[in-house]
Tab-separated table of N, CA, C and O in Angstrom:
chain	number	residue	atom	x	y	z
A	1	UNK	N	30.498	-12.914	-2.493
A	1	UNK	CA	30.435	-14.345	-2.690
A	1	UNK	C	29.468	-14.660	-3.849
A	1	UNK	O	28.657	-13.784	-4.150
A	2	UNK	N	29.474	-15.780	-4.504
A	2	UNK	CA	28.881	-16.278	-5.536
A	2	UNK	C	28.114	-17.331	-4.839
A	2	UNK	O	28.114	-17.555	-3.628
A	3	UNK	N	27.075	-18.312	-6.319
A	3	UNK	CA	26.390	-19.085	-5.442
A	3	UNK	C	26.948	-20.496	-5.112
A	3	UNK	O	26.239	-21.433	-4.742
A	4	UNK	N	28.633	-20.564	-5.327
A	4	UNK	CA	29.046	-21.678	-5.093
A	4	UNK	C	29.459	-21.518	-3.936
A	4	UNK	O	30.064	-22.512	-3.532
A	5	UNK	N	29.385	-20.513	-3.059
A	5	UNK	CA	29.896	-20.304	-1.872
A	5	UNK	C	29.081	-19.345	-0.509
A	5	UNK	O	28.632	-18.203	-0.609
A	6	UNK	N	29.080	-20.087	0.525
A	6	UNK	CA	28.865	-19.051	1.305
A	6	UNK	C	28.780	-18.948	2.773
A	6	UNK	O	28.410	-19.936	3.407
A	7	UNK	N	29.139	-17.663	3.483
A	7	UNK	CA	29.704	-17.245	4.783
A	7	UNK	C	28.273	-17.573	5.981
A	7	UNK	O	27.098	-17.790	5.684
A	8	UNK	N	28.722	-17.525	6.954
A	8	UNK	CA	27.627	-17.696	7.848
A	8	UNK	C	28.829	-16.696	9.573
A	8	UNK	O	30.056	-16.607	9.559
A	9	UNK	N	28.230	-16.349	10.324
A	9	UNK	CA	29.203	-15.510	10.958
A	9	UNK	C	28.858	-15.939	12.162
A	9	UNK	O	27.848	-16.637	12.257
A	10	UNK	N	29.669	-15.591	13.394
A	10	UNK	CA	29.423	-16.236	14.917
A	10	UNK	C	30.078	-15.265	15.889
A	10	UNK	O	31.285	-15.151	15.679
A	11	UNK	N	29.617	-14.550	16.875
A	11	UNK	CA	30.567	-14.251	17.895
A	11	UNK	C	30.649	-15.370	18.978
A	11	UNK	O	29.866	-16.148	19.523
A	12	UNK	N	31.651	-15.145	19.014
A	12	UNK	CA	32.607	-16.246	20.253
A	12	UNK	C	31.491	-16.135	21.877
A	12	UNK	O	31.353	-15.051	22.444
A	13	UNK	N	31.133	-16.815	22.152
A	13	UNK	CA	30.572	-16.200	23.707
A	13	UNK	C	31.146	-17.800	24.236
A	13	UNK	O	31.781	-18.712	23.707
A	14	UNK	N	30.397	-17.496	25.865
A	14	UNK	CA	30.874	-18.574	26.834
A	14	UNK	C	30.174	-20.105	26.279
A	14	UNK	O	30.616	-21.164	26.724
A	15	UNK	N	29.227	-20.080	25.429
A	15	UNK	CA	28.831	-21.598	25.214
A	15	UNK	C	29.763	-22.397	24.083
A	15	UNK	O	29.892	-23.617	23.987
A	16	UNK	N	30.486	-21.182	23.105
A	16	UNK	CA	31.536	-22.092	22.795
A	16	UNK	C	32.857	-22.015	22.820
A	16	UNK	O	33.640	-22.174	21.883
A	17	UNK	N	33.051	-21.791	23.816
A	17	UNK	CA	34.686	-21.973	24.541
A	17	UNK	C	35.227	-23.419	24.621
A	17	UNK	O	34.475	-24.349	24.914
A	18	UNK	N	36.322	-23.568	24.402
A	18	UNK	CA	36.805	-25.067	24.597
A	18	UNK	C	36.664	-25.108	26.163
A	18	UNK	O	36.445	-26.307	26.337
A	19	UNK	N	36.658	-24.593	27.265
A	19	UNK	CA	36.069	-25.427	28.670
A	19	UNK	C	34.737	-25.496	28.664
A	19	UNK	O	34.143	-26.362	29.307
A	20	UNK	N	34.192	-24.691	28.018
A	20	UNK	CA	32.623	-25.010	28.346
A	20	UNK	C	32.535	-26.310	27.612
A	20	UNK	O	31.956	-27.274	28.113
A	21	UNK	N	33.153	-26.359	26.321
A	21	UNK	CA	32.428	-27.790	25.261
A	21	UNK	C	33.314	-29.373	25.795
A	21	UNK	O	33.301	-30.544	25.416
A	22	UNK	N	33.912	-28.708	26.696
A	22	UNK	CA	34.648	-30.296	27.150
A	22	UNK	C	35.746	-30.373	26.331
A	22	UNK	O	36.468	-31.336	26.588
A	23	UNK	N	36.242	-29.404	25.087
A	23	UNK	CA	37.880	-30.052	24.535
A	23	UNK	C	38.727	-29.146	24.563
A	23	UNK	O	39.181	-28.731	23.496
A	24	UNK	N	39.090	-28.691	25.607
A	24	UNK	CA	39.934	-27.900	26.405
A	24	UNK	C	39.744	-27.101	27.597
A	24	UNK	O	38.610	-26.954	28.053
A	25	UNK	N	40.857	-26.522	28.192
A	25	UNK	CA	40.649	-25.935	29.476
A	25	UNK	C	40.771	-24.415	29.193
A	25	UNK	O	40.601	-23.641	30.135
A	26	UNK	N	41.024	-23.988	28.087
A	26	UNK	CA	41.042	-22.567	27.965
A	26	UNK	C	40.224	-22.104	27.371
A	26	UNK	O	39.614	-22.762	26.528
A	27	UNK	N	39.863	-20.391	27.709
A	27	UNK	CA	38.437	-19.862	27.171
A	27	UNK	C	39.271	-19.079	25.826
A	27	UNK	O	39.828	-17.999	25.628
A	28	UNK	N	39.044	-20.051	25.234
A	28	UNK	CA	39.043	-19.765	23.286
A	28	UNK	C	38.028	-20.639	22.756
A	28	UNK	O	37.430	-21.551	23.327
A	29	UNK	N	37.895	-20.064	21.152
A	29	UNK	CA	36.756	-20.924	20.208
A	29	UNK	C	37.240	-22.060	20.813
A	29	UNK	O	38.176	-21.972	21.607
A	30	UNK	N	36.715	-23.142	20.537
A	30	UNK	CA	36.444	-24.428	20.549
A	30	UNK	C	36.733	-24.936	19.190
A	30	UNK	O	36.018	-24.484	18.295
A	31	UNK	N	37.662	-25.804	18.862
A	31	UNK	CA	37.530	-26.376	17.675
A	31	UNK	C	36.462	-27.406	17.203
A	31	UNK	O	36.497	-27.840	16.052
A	32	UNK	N	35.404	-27.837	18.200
A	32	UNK	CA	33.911	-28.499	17.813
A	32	UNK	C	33.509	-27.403	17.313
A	32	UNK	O	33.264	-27.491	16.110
A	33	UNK	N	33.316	-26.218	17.855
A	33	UNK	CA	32.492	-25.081	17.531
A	33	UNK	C	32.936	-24.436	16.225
A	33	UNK	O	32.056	-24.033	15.464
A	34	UNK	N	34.297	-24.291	15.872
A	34	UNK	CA	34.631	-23.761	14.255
A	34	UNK	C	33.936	-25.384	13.304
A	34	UNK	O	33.163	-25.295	12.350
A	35	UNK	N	34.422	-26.641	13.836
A	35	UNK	CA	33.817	-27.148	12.641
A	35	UNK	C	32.190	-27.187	12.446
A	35	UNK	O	31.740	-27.520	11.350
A	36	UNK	N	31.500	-26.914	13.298
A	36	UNK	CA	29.996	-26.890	13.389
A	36	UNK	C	29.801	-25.592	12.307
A	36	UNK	O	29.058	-25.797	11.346
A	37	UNK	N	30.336	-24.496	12.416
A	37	UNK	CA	30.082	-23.433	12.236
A	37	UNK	C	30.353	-23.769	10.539
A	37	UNK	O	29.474	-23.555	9.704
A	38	UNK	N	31.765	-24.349	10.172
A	38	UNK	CA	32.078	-23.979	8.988
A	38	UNK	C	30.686	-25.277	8.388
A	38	UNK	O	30.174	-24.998	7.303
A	39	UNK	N	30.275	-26.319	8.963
A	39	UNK	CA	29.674	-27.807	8.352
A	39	UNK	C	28.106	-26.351	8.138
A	39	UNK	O	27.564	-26.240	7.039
A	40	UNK	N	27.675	-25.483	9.301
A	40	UNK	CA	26.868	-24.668	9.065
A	40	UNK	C	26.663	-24.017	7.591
A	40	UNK	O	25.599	-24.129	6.983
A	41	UNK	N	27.815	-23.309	7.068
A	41	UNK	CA	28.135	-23.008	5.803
A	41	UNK	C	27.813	-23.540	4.745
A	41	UNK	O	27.065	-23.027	3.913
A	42	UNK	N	28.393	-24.731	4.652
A	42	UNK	CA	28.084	-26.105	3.831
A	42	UNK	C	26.758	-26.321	3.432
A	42	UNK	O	26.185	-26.569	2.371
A	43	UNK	N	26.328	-26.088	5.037
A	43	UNK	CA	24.957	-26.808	4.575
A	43	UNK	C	23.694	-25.991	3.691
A	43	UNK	O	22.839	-26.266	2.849
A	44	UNK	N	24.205	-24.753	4.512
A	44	UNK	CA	22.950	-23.941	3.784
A	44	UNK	C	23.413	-23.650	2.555
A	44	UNK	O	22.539	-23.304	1.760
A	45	UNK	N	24.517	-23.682	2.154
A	45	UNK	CA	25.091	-23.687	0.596
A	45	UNK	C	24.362	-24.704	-0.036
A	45	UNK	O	23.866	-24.362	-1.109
A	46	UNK	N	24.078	-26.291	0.458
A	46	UNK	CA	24.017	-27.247	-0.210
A	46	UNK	C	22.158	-26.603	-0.312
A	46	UNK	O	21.713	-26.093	-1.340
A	47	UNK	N	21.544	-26.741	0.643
A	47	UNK	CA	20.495	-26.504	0.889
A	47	UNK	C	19.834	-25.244	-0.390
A	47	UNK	O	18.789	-25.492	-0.992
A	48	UNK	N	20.430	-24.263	-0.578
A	48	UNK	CA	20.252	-23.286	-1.463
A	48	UNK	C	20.237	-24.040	-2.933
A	48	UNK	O	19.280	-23.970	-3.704
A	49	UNK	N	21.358	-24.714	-3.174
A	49	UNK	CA	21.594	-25.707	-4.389
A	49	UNK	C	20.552	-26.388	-4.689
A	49	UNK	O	19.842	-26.072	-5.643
A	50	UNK	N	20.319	-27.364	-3.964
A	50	UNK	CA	18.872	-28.102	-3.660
A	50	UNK	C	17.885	-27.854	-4.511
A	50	UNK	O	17.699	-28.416	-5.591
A	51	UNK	N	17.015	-26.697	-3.844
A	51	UNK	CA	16.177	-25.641	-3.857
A	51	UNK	C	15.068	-26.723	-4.106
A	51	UNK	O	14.248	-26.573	-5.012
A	52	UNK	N	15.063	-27.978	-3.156
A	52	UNK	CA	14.095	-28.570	-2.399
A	52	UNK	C	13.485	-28.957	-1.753
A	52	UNK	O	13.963	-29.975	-1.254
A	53	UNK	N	12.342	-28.656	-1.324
A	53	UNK	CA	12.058	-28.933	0.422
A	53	UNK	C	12.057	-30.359	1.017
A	53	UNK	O	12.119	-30.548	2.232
A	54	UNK	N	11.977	-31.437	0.031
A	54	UNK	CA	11.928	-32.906	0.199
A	54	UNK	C	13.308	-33.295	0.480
A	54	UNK	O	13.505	-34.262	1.216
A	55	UNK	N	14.569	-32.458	-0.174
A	55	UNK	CA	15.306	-32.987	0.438
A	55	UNK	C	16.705	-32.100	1.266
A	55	UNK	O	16.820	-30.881	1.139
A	56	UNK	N	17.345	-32.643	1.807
A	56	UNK	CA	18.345	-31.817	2.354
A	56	UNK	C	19.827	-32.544	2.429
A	56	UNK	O	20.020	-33.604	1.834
A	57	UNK	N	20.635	-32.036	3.036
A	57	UNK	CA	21.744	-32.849	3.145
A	57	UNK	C	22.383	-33.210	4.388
A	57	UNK	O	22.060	-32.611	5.414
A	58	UNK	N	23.326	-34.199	4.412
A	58	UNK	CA	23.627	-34.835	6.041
A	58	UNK	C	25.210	-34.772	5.991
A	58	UNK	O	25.801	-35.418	5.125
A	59	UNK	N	25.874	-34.034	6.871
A	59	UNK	CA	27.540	-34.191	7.061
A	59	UNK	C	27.886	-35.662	6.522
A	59	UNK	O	27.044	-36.512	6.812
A	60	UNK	N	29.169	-36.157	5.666
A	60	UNK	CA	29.520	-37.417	5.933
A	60	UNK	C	31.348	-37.162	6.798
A	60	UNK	O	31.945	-37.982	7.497
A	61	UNK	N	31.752	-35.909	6.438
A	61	UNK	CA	33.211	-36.114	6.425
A	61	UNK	C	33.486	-35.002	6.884
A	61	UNK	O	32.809	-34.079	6.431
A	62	UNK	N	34.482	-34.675	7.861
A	62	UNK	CA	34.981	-33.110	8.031
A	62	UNK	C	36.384	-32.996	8.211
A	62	UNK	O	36.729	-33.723	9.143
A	63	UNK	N	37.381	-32.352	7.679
A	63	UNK	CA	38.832	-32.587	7.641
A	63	UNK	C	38.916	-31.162	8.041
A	63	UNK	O	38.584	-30.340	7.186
A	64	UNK	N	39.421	-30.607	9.546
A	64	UNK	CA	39.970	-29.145	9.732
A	64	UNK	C	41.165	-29.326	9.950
A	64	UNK	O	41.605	-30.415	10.319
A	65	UNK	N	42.152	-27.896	9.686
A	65	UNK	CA	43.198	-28.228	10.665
A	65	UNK	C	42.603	-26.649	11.286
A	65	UNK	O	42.193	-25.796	10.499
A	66	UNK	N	42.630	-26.411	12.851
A	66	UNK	CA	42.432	-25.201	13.583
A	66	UNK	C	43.692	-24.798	13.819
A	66	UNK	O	44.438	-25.596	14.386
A	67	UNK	N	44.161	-23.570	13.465
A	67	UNK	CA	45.409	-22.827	13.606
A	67	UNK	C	45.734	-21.963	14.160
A	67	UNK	O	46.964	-21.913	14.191
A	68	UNK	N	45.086	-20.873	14.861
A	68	UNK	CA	44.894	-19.689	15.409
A	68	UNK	C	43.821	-19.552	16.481
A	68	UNK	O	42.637	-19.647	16.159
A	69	UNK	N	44.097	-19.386	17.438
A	69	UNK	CA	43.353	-19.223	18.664
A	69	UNK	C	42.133	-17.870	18.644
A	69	UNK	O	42.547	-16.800	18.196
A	70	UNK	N	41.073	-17.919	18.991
A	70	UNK	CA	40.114	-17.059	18.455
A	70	UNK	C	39.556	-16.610	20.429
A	70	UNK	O	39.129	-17.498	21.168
A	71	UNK	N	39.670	-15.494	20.782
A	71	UNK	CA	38.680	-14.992	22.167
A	71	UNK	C	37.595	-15.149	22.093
A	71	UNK	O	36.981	-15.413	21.059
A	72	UNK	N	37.098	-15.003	23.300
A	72	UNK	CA	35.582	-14.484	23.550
A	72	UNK	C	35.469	-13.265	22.994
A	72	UNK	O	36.325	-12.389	23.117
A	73	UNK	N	34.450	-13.151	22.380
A	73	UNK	CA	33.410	-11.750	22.316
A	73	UNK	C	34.019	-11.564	20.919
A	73	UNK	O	33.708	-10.407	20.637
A	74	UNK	N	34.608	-11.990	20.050
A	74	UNK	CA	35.403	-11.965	18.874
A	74	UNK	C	34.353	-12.359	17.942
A	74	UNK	O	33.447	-12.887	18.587
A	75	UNK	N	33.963	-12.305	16.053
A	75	UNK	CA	33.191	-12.303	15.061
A	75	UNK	C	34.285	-13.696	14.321
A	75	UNK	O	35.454	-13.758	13.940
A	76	UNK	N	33.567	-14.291	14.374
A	76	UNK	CA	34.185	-15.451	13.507
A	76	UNK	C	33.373	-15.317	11.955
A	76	UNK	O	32.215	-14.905	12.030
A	77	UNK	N	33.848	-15.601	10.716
A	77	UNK	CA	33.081	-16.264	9.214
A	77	UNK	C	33.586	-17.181	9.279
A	77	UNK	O	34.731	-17.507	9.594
A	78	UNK	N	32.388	-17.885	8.851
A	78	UNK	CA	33.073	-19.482	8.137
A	78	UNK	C	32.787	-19.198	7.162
A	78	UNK	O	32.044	-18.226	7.029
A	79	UNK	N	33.405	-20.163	5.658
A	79	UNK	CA	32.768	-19.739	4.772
A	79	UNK	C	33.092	-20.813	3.839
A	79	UNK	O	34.253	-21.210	3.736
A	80	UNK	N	31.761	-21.502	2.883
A	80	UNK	CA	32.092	-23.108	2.492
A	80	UNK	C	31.932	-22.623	1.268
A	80	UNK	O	31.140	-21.716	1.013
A	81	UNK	N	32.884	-23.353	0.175
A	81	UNK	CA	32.952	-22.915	-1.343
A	81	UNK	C	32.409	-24.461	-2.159
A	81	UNK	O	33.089	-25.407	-1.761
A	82	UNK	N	31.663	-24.742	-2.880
A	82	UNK	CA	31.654	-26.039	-3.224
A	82	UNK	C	32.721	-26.258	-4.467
A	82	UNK	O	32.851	-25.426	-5.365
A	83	UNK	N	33.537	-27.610	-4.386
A	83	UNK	CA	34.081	-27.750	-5.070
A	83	UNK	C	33.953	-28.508	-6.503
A	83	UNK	O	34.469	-28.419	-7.617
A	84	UNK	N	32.895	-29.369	-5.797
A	84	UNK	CA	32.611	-30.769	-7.255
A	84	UNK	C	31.108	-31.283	-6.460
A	84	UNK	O	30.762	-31.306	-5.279
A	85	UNK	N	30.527	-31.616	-7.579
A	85	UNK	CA	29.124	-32.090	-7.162
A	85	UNK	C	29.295	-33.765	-7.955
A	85	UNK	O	29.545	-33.967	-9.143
A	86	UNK	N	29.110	-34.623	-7.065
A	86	UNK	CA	29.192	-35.934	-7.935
A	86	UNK	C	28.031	-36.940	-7.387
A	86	UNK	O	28.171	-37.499	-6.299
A	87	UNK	N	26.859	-37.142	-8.213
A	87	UNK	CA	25.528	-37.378	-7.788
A	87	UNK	C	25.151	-36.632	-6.495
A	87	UNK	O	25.122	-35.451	-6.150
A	88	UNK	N	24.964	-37.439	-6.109
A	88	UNK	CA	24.035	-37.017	-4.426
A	88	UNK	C	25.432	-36.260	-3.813
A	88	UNK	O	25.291	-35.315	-3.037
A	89	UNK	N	26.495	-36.627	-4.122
A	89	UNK	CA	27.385	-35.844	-3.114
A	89	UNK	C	28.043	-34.624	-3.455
A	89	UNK	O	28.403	-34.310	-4.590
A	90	UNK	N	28.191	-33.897	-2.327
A	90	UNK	CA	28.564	-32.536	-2.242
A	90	UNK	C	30.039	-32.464	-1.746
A	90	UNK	O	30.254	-33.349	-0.917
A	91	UNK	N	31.256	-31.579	-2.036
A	91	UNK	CA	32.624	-31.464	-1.770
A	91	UNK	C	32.911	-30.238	-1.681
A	91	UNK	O	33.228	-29.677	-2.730
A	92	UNK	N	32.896	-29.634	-0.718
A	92	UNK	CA	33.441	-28.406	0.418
A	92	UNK	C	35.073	-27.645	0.514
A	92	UNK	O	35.735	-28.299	1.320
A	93	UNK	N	35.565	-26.941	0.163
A	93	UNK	CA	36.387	-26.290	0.789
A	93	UNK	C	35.875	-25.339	2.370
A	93	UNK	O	34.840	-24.679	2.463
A	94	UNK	N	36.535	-25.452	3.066
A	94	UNK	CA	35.970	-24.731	4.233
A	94	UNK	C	37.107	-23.830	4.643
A	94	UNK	O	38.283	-24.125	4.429
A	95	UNK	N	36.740	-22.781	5.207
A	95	UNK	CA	37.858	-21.890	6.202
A	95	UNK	C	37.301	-20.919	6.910
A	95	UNK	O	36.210	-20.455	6.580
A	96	UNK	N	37.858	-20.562	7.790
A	96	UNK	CA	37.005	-19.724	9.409
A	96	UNK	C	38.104	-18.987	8.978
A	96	UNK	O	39.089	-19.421	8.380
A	97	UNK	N	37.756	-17.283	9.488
A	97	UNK	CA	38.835	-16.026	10.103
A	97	UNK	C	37.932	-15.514	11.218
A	97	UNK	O	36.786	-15.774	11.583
A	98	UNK	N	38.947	-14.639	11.639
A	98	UNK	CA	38.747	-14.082	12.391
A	98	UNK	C	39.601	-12.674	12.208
A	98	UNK	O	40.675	-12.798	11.619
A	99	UNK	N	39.222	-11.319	12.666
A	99	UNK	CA	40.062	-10.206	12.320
A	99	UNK	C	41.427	-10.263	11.918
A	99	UNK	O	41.742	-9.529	10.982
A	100	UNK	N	42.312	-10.993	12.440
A	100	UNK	CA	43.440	-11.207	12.526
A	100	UNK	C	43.988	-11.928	11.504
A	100	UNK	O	45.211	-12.071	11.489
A	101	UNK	N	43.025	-12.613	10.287
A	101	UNK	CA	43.202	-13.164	9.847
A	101	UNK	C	42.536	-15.109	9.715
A	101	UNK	O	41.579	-15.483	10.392
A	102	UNK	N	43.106	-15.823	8.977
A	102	UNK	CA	42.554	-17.508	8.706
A	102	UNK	C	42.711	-18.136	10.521
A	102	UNK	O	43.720	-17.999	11.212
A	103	UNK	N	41.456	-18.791	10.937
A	103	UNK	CA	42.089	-19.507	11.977
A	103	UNK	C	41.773	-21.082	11.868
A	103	UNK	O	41.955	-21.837	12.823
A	104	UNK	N	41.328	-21.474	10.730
A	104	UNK	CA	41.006	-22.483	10.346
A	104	UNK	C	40.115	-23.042	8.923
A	104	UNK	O	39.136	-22.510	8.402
A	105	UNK	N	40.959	-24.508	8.455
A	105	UNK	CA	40.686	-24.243	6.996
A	105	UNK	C	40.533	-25.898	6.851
A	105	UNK	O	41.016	-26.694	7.656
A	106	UNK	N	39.764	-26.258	5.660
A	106	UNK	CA	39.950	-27.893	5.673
A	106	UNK	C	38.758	-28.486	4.590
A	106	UNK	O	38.248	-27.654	3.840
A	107	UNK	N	38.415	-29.576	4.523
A	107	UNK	CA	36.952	-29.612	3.788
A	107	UNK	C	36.186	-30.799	4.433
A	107	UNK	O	36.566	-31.444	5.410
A	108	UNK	N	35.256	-30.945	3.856
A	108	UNK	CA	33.840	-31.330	4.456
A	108	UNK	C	33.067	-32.052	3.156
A	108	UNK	O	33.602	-31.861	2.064
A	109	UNK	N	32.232	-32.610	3.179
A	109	UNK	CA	31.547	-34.081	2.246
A	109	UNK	C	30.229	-33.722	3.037
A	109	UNK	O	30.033	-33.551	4.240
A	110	UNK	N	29.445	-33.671	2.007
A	110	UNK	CA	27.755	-34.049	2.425
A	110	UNK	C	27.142	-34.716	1.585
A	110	UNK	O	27.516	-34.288	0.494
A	111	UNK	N	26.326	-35.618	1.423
A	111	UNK	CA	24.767	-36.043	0.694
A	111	UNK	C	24.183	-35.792	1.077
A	111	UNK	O	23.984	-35.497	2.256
A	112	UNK	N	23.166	-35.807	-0.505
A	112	UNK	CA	21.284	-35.697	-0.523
A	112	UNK	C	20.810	-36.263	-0.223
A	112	UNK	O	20.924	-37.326	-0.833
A	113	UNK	N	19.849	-36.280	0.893
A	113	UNK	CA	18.868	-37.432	1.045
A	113	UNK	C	17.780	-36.946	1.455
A	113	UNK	O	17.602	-35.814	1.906
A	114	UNK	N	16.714	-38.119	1.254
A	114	UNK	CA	14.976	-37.521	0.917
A	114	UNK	C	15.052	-37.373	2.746
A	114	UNK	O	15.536	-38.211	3.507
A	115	UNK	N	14.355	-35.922	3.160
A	115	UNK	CA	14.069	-35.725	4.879
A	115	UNK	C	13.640	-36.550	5.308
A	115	UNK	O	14.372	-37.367	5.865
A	116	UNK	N	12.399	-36.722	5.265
A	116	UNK	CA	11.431	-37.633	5.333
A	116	UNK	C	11.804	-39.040	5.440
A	116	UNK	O	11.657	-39.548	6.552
A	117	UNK	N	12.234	-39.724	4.544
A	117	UNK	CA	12.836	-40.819	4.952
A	117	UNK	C	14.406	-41.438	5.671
A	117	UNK	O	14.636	-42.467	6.307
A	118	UNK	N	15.196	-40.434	5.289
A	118	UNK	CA	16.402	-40.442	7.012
A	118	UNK	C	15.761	-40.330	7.962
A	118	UNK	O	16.051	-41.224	8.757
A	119	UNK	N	14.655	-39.375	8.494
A	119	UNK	CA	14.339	-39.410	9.594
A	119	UNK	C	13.640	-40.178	10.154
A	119	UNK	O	13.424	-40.027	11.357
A	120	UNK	N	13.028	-41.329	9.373
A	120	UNK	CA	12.661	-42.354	9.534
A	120	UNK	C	13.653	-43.707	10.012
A	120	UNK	O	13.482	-44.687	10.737
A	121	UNK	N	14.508	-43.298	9.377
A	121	UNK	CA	15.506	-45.058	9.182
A	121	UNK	C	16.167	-44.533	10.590
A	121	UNK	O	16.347	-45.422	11.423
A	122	UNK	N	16.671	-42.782	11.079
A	122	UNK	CA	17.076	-42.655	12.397
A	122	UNK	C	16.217	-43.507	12.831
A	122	UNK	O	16.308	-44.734	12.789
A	123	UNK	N	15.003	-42.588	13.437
A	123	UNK	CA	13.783	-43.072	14.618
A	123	UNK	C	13.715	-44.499	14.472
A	123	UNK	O	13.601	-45.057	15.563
A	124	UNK	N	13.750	-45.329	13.415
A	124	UNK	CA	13.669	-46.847	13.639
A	124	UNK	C	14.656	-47.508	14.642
A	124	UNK	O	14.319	-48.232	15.579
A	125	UNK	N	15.858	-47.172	14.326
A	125	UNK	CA	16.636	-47.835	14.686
A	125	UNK	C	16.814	-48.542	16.093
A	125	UNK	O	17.465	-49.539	16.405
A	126	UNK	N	15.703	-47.356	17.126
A	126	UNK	CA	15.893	-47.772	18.195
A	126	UNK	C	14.136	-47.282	18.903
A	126	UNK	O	13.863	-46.465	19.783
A	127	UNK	N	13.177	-48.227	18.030
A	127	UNK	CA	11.952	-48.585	17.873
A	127	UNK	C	11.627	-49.787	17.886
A	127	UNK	O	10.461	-50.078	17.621
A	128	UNK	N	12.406	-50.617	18.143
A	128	UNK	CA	12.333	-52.466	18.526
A	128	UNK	C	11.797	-52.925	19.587
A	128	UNK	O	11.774	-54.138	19.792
């Protein structure tokens, strides 16, 4: 991989199964859990880009489609490629495999914003 891109890896266990996460009844990945994993990717990609501690970046958008059913005890990659940088915002290709091949692919949107002060305008909000 280059530095416009990069993998982050997961084995499948019981906390992210679609019955454990509430969006399904069968013990496979979870499609919350591939997009967490691939937005994971993203981020530390964006984060590396950065290469500032003042600021970081915040999900705005995530488009998957999940295609392939993934087991327990199985090695997932995600792996986020950036596509276009346009000011503060960041544009993602994303896609998960698994041995068998792609089990999910799609993209993802982040901005920059100063830590320090998002985490402020959060905590306000419900400081009244």
């Amino acid at each position: 991989m280059n530095e416009k891109s990069l993998s982050v890896k997961l084995k499948v266990d019981e906390e992210n199964l679609a019955v454990s996460m509430g969006s399904g009844s069968l013990m496979v990945l979870a499609t919350p859990a591939v997009a967490a994993l691939m937005e994971n990717a993203a981020a530390k990609l964006a984060d590396n880009i950065l290469n500032d501690e003042e600021l970081t970046t915040v999900g705005t958008m995530i488009s998957i489609e999940h295609t392939s059913p993934t087991p327990i005890n199985a090695e997932v990659t995600a792996t986020a490629v950036l596509t276009k940088t346009e000011g503060r915002m960041f544009y993602f290709d994303v896609f998960a495999e698994d041995k068998k091949g792609e089990i999910a692919k799609g993209t993802h949107t982040r901005v920059s914003v100063n830590s320090e002060k998002f985490q402020l305008k959060a905590d306000d909000k419900y400081n009244e």
